[in-house]
Structure formats: C-alpha cells, structure tokens
Short mmCIF file of N, CA and C and ligand atoms in Angstrom, two decimals:
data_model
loop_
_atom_site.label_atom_id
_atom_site.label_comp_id
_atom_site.label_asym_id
_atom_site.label_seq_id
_atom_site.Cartn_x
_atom_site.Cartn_y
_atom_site.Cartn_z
N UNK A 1 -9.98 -12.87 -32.20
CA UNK A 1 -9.43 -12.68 -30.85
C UNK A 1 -10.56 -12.50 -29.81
N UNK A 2 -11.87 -11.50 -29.75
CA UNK A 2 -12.89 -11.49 -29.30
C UNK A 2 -13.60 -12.31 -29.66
N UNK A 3 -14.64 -13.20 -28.72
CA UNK A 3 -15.32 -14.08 -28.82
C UNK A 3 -16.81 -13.55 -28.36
N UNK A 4 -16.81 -12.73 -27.76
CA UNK A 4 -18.32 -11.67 -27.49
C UNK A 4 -17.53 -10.44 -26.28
N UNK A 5 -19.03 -9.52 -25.83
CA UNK A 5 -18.86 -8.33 -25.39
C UNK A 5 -19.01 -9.05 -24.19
N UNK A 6 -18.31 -9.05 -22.97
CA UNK A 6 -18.43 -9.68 -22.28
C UNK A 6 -19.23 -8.83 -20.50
N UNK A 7 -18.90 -7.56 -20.72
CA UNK A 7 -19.76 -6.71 -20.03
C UNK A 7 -19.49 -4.93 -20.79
N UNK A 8 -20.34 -4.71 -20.33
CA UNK A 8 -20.93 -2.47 -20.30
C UNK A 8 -20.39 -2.43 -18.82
N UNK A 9 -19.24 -1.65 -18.16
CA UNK A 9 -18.95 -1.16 -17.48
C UNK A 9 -19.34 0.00 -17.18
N UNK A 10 -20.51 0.60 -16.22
CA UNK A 10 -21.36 1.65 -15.98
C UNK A 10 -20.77 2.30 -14.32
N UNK A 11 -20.03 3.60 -14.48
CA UNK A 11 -19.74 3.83 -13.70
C UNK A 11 -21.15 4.96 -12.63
N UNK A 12 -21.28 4.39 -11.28
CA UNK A 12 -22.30 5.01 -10.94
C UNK A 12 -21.70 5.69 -9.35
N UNK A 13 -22.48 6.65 -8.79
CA UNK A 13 -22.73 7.37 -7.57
C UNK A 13 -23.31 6.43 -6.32
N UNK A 14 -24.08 5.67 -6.45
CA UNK A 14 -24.93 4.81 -5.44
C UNK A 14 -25.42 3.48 -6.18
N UNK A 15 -24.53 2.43 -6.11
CA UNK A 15 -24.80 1.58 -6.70
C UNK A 15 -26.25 0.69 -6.73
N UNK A 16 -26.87 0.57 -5.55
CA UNK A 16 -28.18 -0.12 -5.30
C UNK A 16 -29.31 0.76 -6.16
N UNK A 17 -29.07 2.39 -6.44
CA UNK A 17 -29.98 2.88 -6.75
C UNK A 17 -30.27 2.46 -8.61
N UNK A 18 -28.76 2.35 -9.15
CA UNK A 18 -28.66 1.66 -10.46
C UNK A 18 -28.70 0.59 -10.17
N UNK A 19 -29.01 -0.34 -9.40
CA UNK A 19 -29.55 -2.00 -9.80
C UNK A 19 -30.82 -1.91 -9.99
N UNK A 20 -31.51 -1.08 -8.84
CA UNK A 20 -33.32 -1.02 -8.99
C UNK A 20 -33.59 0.01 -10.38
N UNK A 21 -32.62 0.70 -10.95
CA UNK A 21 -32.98 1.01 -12.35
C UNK A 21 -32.60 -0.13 -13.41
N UNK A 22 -31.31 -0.56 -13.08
CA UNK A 22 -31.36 -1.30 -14.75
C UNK A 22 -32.24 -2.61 -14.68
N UNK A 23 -32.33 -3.35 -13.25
CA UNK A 23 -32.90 -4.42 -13.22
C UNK A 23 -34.61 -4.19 -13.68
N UNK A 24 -35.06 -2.85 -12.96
CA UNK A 24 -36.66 -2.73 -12.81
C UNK A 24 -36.53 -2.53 -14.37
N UNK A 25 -35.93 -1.75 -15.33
CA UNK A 25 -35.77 -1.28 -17.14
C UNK A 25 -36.03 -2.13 -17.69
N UNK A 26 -34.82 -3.72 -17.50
CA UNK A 26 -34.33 -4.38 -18.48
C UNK A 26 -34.93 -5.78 -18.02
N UNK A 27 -35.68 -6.05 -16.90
CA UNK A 27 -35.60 -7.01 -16.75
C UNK A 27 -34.51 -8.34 -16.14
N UNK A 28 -33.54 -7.29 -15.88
CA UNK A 28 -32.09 -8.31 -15.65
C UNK A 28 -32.01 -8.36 -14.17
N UNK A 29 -31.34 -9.56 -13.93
CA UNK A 29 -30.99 -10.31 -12.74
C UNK A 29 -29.66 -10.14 -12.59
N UNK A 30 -29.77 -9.61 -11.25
CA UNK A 30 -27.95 -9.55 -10.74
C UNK A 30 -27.54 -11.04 -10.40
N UNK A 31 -26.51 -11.18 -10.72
CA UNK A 31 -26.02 -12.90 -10.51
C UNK A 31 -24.49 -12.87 -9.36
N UNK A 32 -24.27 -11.80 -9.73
CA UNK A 32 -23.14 -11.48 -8.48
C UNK A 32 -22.59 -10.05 -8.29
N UNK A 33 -22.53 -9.94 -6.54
CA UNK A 33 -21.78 -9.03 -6.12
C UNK A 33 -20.70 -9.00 -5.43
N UNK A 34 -19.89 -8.03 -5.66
CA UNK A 34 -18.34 -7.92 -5.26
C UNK A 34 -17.60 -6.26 -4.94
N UNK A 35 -16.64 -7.59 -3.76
CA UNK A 35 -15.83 -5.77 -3.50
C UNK A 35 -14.64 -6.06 -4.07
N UNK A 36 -14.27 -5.51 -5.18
CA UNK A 36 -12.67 -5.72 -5.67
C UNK A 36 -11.56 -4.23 -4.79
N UNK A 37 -11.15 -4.19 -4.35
CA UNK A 37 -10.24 -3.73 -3.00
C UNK A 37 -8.93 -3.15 -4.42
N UNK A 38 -8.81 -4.28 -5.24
CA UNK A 38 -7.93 -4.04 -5.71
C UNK A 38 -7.86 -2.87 -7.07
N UNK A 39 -9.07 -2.82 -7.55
CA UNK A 39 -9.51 -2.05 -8.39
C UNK A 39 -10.49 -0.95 -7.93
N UNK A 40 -10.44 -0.55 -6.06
CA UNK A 40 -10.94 0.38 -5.51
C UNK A 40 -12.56 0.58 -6.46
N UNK A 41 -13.43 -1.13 -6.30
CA UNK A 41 -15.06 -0.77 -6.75
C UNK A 41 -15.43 -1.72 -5.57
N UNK A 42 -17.19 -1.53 -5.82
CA UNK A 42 -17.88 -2.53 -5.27
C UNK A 42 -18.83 -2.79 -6.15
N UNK A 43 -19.00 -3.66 -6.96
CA UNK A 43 -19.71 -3.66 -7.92
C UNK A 43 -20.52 -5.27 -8.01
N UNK A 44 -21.38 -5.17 -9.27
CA UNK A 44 -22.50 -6.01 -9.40
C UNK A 44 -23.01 -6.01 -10.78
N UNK A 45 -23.31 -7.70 -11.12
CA UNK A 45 -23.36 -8.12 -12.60
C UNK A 45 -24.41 -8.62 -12.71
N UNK A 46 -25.36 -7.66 -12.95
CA UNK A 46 -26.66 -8.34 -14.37
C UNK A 46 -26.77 -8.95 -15.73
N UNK A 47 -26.78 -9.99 -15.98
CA UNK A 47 -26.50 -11.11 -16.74
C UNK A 47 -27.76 -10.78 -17.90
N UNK A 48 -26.89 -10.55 -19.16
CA UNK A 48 -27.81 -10.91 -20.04
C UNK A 48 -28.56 -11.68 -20.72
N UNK A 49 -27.03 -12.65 -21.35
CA UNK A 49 -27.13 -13.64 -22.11
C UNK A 49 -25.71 -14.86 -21.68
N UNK A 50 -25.77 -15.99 -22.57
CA UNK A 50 -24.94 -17.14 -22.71
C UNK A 50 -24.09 -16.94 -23.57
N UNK A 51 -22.54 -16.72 -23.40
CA UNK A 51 -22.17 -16.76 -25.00
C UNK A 51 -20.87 -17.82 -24.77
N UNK A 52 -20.55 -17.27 -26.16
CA UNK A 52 -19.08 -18.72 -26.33
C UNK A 52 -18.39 -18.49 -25.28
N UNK A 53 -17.75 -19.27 -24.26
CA UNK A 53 -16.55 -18.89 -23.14
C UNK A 53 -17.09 -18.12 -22.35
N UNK A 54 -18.06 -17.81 -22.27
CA UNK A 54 -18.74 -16.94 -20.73
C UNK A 54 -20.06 -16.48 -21.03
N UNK A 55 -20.54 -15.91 -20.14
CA UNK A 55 -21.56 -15.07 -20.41
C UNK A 55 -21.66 -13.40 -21.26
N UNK A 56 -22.92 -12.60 -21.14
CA UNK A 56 -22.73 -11.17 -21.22
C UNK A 56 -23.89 -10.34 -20.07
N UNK A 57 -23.07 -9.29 -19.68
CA UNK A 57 -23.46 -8.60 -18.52
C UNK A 57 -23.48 -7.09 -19.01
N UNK A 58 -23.80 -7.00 -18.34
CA UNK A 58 -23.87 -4.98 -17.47
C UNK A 58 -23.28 -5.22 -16.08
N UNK A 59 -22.01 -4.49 -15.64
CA UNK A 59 -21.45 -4.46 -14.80
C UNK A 59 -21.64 -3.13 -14.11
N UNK A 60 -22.52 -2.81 -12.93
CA UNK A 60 -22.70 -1.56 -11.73
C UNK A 60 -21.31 -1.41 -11.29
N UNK A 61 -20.56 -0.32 -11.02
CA UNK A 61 -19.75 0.35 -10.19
C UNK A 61 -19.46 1.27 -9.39
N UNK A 62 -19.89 1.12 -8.46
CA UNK A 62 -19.57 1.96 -7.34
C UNK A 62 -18.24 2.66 -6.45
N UNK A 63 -17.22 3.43 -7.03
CA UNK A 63 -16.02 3.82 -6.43
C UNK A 63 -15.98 3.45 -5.06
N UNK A 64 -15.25 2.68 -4.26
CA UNK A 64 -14.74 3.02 -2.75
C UNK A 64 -13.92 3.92 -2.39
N UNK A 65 -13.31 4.81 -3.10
CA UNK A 65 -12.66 6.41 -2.49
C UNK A 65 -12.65 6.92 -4.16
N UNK A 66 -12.42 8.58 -3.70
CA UNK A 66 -12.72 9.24 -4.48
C UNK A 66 -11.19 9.26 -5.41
N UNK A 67 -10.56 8.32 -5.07
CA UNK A 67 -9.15 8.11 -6.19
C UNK A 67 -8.88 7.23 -6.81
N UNK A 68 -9.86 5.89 -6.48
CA UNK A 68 -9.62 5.19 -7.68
C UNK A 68 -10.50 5.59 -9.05
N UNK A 69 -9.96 4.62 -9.74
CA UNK A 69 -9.93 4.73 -10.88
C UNK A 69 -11.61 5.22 -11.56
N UNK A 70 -12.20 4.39 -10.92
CA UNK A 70 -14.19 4.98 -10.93
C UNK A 70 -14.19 6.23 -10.45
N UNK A 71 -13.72 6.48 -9.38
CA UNK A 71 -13.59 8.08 -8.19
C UNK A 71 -13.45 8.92 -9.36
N UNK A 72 -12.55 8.70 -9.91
CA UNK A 72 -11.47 9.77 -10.78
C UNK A 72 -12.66 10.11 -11.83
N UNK A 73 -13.14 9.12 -12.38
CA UNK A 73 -14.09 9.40 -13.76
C UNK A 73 -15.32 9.46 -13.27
N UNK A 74 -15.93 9.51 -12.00
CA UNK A 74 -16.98 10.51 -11.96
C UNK A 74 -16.92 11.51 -11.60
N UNK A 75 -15.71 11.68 -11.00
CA UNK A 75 -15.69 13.41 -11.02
C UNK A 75 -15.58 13.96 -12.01
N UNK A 76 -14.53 13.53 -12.92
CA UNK A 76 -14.53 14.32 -14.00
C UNK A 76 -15.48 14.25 -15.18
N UNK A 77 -16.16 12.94 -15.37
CA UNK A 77 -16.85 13.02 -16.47
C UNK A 77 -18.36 12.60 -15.83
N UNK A 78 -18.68 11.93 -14.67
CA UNK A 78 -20.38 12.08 -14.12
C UNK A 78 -20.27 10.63 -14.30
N UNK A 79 -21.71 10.20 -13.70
CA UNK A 79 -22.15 8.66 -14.05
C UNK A 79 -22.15 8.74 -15.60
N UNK A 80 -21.89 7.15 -16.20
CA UNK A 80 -21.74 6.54 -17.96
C UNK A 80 -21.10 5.74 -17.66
N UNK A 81 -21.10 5.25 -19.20
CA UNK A 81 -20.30 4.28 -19.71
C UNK A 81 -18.73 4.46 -18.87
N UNK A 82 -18.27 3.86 -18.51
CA UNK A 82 -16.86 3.43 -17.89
C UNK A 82 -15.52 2.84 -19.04
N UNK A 83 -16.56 1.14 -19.48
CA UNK A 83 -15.58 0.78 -19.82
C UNK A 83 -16.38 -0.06 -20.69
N UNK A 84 -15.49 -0.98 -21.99
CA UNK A 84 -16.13 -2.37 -22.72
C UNK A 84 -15.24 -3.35 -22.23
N UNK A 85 -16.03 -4.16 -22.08
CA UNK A 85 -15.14 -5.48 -21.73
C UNK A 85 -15.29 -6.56 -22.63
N UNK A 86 -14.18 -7.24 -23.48
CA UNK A 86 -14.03 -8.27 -24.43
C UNK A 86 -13.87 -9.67 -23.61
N UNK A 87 -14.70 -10.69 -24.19
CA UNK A 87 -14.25 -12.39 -23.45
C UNK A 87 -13.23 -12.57 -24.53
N UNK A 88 -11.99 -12.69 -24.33
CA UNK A 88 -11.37 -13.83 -24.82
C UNK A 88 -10.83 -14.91 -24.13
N UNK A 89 -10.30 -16.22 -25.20
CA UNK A 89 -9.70 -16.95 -24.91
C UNK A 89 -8.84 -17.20 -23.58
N UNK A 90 -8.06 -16.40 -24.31
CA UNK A 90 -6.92 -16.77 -23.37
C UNK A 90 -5.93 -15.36 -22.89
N UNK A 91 -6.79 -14.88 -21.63
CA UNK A 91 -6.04 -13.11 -21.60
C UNK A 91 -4.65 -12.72 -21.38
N UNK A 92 -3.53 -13.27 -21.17
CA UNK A 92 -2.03 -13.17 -21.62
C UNK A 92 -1.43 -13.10 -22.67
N UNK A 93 -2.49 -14.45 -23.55
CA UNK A 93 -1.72 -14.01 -24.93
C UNK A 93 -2.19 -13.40 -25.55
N UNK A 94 -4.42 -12.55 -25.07
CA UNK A 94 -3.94 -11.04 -26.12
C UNK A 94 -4.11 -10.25 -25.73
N UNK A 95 -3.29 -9.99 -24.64
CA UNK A 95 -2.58 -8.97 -23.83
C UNK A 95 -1.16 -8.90 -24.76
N UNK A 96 -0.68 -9.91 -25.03
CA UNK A 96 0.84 -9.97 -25.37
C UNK A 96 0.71 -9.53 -27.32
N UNK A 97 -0.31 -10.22 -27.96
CA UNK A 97 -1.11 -10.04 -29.29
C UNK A 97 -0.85 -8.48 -29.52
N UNK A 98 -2.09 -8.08 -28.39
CA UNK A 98 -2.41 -6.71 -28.44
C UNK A 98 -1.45 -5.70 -28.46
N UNK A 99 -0.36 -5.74 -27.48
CA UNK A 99 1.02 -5.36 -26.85
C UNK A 99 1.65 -5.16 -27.75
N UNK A 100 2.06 -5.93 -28.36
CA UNK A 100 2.89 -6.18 -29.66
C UNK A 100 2.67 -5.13 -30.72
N UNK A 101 1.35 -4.62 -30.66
CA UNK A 101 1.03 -4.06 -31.97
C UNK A 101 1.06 -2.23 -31.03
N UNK A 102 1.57 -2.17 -29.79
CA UNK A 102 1.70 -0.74 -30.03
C UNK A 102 0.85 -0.21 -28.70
N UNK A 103 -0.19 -0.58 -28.06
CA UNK A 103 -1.30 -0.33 -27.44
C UNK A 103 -0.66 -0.74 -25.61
N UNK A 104 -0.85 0.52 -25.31
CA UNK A 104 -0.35 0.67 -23.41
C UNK A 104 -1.21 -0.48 -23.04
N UNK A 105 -0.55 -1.72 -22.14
CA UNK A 105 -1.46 -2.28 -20.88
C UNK A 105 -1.32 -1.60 -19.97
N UNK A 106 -2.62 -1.39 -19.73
CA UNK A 106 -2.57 -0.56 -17.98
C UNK A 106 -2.06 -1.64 -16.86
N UNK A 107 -2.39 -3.28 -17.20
CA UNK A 107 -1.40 -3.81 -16.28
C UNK A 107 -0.86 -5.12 -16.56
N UNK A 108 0.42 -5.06 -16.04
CA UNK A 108 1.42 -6.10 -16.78
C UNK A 108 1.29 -7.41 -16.70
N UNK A 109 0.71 -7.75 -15.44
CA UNK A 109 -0.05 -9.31 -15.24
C UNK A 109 -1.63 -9.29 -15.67
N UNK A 110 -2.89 -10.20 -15.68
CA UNK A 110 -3.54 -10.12 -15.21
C UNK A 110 -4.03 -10.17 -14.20
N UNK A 111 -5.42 -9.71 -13.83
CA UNK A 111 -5.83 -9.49 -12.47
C UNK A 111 -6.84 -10.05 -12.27
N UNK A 112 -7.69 -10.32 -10.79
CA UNK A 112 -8.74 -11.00 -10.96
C UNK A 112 -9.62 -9.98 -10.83
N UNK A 113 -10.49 -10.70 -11.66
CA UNK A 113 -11.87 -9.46 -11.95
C UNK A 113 -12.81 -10.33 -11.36
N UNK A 114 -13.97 -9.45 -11.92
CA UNK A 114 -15.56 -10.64 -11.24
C UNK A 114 -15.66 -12.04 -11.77
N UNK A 115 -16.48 -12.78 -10.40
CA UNK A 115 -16.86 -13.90 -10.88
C UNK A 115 -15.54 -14.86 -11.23
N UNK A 116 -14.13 -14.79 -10.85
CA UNK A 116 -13.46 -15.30 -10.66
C UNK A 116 -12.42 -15.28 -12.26
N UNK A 117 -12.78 -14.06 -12.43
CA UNK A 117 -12.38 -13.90 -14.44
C UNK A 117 -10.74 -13.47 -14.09
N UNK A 118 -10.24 -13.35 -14.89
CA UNK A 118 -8.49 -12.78 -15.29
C UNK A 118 -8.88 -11.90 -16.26
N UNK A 119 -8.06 -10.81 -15.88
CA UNK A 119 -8.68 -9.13 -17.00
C UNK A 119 -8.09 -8.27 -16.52
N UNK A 120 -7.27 -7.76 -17.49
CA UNK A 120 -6.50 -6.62 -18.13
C UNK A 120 -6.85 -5.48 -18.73
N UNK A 121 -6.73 -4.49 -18.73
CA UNK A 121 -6.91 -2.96 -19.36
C UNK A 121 -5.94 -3.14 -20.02
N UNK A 122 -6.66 -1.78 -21.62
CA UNK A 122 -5.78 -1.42 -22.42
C UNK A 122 -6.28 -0.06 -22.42
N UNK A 123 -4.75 1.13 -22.14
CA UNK A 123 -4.96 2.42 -22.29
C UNK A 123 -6.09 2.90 -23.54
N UNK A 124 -6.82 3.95 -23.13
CA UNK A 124 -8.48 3.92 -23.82
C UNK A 124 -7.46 5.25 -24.74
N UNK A 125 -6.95 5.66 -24.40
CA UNK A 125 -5.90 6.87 -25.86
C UNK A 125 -5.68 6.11 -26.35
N UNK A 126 -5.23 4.67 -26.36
CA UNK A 126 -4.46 3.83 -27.53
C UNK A 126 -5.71 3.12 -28.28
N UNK A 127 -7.21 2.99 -27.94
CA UNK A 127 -8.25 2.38 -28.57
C UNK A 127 -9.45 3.77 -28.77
N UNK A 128 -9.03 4.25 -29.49
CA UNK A 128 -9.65 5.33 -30.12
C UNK A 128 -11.01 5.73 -28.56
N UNK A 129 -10.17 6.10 -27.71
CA UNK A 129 -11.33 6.80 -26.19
C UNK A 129 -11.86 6.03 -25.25
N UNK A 130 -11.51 4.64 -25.76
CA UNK A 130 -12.72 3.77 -24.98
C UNK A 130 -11.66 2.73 -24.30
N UNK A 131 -12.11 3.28 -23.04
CA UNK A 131 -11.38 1.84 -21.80
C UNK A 131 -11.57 0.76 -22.30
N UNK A 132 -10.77 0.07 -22.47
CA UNK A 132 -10.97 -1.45 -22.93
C UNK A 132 -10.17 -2.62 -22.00
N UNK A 133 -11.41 -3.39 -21.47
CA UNK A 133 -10.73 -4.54 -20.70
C UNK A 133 -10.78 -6.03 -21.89
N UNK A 134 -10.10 -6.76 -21.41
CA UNK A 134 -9.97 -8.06 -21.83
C UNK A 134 -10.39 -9.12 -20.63
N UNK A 135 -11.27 -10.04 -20.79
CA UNK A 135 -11.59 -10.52 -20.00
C UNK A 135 -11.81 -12.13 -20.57
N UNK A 136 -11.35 -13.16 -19.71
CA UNK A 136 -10.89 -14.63 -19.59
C UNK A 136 -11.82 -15.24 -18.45
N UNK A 137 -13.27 -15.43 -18.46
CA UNK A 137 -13.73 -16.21 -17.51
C UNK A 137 -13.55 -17.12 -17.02
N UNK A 138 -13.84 -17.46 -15.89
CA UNK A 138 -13.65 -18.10 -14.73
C UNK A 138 -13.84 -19.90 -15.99
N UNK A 139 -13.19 -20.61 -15.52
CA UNK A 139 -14.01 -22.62 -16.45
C UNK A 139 -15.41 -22.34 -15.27
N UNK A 140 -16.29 -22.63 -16.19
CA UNK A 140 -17.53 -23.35 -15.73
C UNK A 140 -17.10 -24.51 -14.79
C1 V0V B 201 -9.70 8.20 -18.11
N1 V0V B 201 -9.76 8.50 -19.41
C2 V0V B 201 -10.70 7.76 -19.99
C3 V0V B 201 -11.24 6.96 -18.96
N2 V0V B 201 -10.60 7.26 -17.80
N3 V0V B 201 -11.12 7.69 -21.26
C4 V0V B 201 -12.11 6.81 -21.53
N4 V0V B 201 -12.68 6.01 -20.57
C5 V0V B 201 -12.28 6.06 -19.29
N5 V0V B 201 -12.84 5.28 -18.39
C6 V0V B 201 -8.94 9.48 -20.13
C7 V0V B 201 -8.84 10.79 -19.39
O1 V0V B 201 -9.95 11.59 -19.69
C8 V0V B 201 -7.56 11.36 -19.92
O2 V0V B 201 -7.79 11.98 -21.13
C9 V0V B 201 -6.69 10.14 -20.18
O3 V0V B 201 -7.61 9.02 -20.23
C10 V0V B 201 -5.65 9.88 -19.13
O4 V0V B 201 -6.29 9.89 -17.91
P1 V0V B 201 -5.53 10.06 -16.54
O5 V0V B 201 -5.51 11.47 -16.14
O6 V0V B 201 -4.26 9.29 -16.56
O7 V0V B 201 -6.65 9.41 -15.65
P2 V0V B 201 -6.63 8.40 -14.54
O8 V0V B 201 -5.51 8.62 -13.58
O9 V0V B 201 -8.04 8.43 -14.07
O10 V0V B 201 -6.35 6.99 -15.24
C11 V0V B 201 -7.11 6.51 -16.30
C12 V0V B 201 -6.84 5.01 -16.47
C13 V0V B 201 -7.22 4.32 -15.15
C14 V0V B 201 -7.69 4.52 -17.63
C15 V0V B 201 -5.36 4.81 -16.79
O11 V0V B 201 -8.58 4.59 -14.84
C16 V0V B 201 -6.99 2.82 -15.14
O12 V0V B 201 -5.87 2.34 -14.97
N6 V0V B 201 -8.08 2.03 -15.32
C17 V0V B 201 -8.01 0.57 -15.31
C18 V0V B 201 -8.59 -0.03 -14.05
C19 V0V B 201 -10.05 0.30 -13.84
O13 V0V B 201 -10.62 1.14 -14.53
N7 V0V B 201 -10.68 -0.38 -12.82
C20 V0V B 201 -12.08 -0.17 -12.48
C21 V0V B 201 -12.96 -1.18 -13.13
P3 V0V B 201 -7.43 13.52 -21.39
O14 V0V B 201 -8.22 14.27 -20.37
O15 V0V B 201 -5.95 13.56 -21.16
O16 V0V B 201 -7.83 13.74 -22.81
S1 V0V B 201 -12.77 -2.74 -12.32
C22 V0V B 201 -13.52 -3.93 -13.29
O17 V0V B 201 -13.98 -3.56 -14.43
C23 V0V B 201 -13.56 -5.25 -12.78
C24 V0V B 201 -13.08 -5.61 -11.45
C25 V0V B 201 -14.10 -6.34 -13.64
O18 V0V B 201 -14.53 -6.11 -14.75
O19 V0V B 201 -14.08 -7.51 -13.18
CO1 CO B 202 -15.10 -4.48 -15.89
#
C-alpha cells in the first residue's frame, strides 16, 4: 500500500529560522513554499530524494493561529515531529483500505496538500501515537 515515506512533518515556532537550520545541517534545498489556509500552516519542503510516485521531503510548519491543528500541538507538546506522511498510489482507495479495517479518517474526502498532492489523515490513537497522513502526488 506504501510506496515510500513521503515527508517528516516538523512542527515549528518560526518557520525561516528552521529552514536556515535544516537546510544549513542537511544540506537540503527547499523546492516549495505554501500557505495552506485550509489546514491553518504556512509551510515549506526540503527535498531529499526521488522515489516511486513522488519524491521524499522534510516538511517545515509554521501554525497561522494558535488553533489550528500545528497551534494546538505546539502548545501542548513544543516544536517535533508533527506527523509521517506515506506516498501512495491512489489516496481514496487507502483511505477506504485503511477505513475498512477500523482506523478514524480525520477527513472524509481528500484534501489538497503541497505541491499539488491529495492527502488525508488517519487519527494518530488509531496508529499506535503517530499522525499519519496519506499522500497521492501531484502526475509529474
Ligand atoms: C494530537 N495528538 C497527537 C497529535 N495531535 N498525537 C500524535 N501526533 C499529533 N500530531 C493527540 C493528543 O495528544 C490527544 O491525545 C489526542 O491526539 C486527541 O487530540 P485532540 O485533543 O483531539 O487534539 P486536536 O484537537 O489538536 O486534534 C488532533 C488531530 C488534529 C490529530 C485530530 O490535529 C487533526 O485533525 N490533524 C490533521 C490535520 C493536520 O494536522 N494538518 C496540519 C498539517 P491525549 O492527550 O488524549 O492522549 S498540514 C500538511 O501536512 C499538509 C498541508 C501537507 O502535508 O501537504
Ligand atoms: Co504533511
């Protein structure tokens, strides 16, 4: 069903100040930035590698109010890890795969994510703690 890790969702305080860290660390190149409105971030993707059906990243996040969903988890838990994000195929049907077997979608359609992707959450209580997106890149 997974075809690679498709980003590290890193929730941060000041996003520019974590690009000049992970980029100056790792060597990585941001390849795009974005304000998703809809998922209350403004965020930015340092590109690792090439893989089957998309690339792999480190995704920066920066909350735009202190209630979405980033807001919420740095208050309570600080800058980290956020979220994993899976490339698959085709994100409806394992959304619907996944669904089937028991596991909350946080949302019932997909949505557009970065870089023009379709991606879904699955409640992180139902995957042993860990936010888990599904993610369907953009066709080349
Ligand atoms: C909350 N919890 C987490 C968590 N956030 N556990 C692991 N990782 C996280 N990131 C825990 C929390 O500690 C609670 O556990 C429990 O889940 C229920 O939390 P809640 O009180 O309902 O907390 P909320 O209201 O903050 O909601 C949490 C969820 C929410 C996960 C439901 O954040 C959500 O719908 N997320 C999906 C959308 C999203 O995260 N968008 C931003 C990334 P205890 O305390 O009860 O044990 S946007 C993105 O990645 C894009 C655009 C992209 O990739 O393209
Ligand atoms: Co993400």
């Amino acid at each position: 069903m997974f075809m690679r890790i498709d980003h590290i969702g890193i929730a941060c305080n000041d996003l520019e100040e974590k690009i000049a860290l992970f980029s100056g660390l790792f060597e990585l190149t941001v390849v795009a930035r974005e304000v998703n409105e809809e998922q209350g971030v403004k965020e930015a993707m340092l590109h690792i590698a090439d893989g089957e059906g998309g690339g792999s990243y480190i995704q920066l996040l920066e909350p735009l109010d202190a209630d979405s969903p980033v807001g919420k988890f740095l208050a309570r838990r600080g800058e980290g890890v956020h979220h994993v994000a899976f490339g698959v195929p085709d994100v409806a049907g394992a959304m619907e795969q996944i669904g089937a077997k028991g596991v909350r979608l946080l949302d019932k359609h997909p949505r557009h994510g970065s870089m023009g992707s379709s991606i879904a959450f699955l409640h992180p209580k139902d995957v042993g703690g860990m936010l888990t997106e599904l993610v369907q890149a953009a066709r080349p």
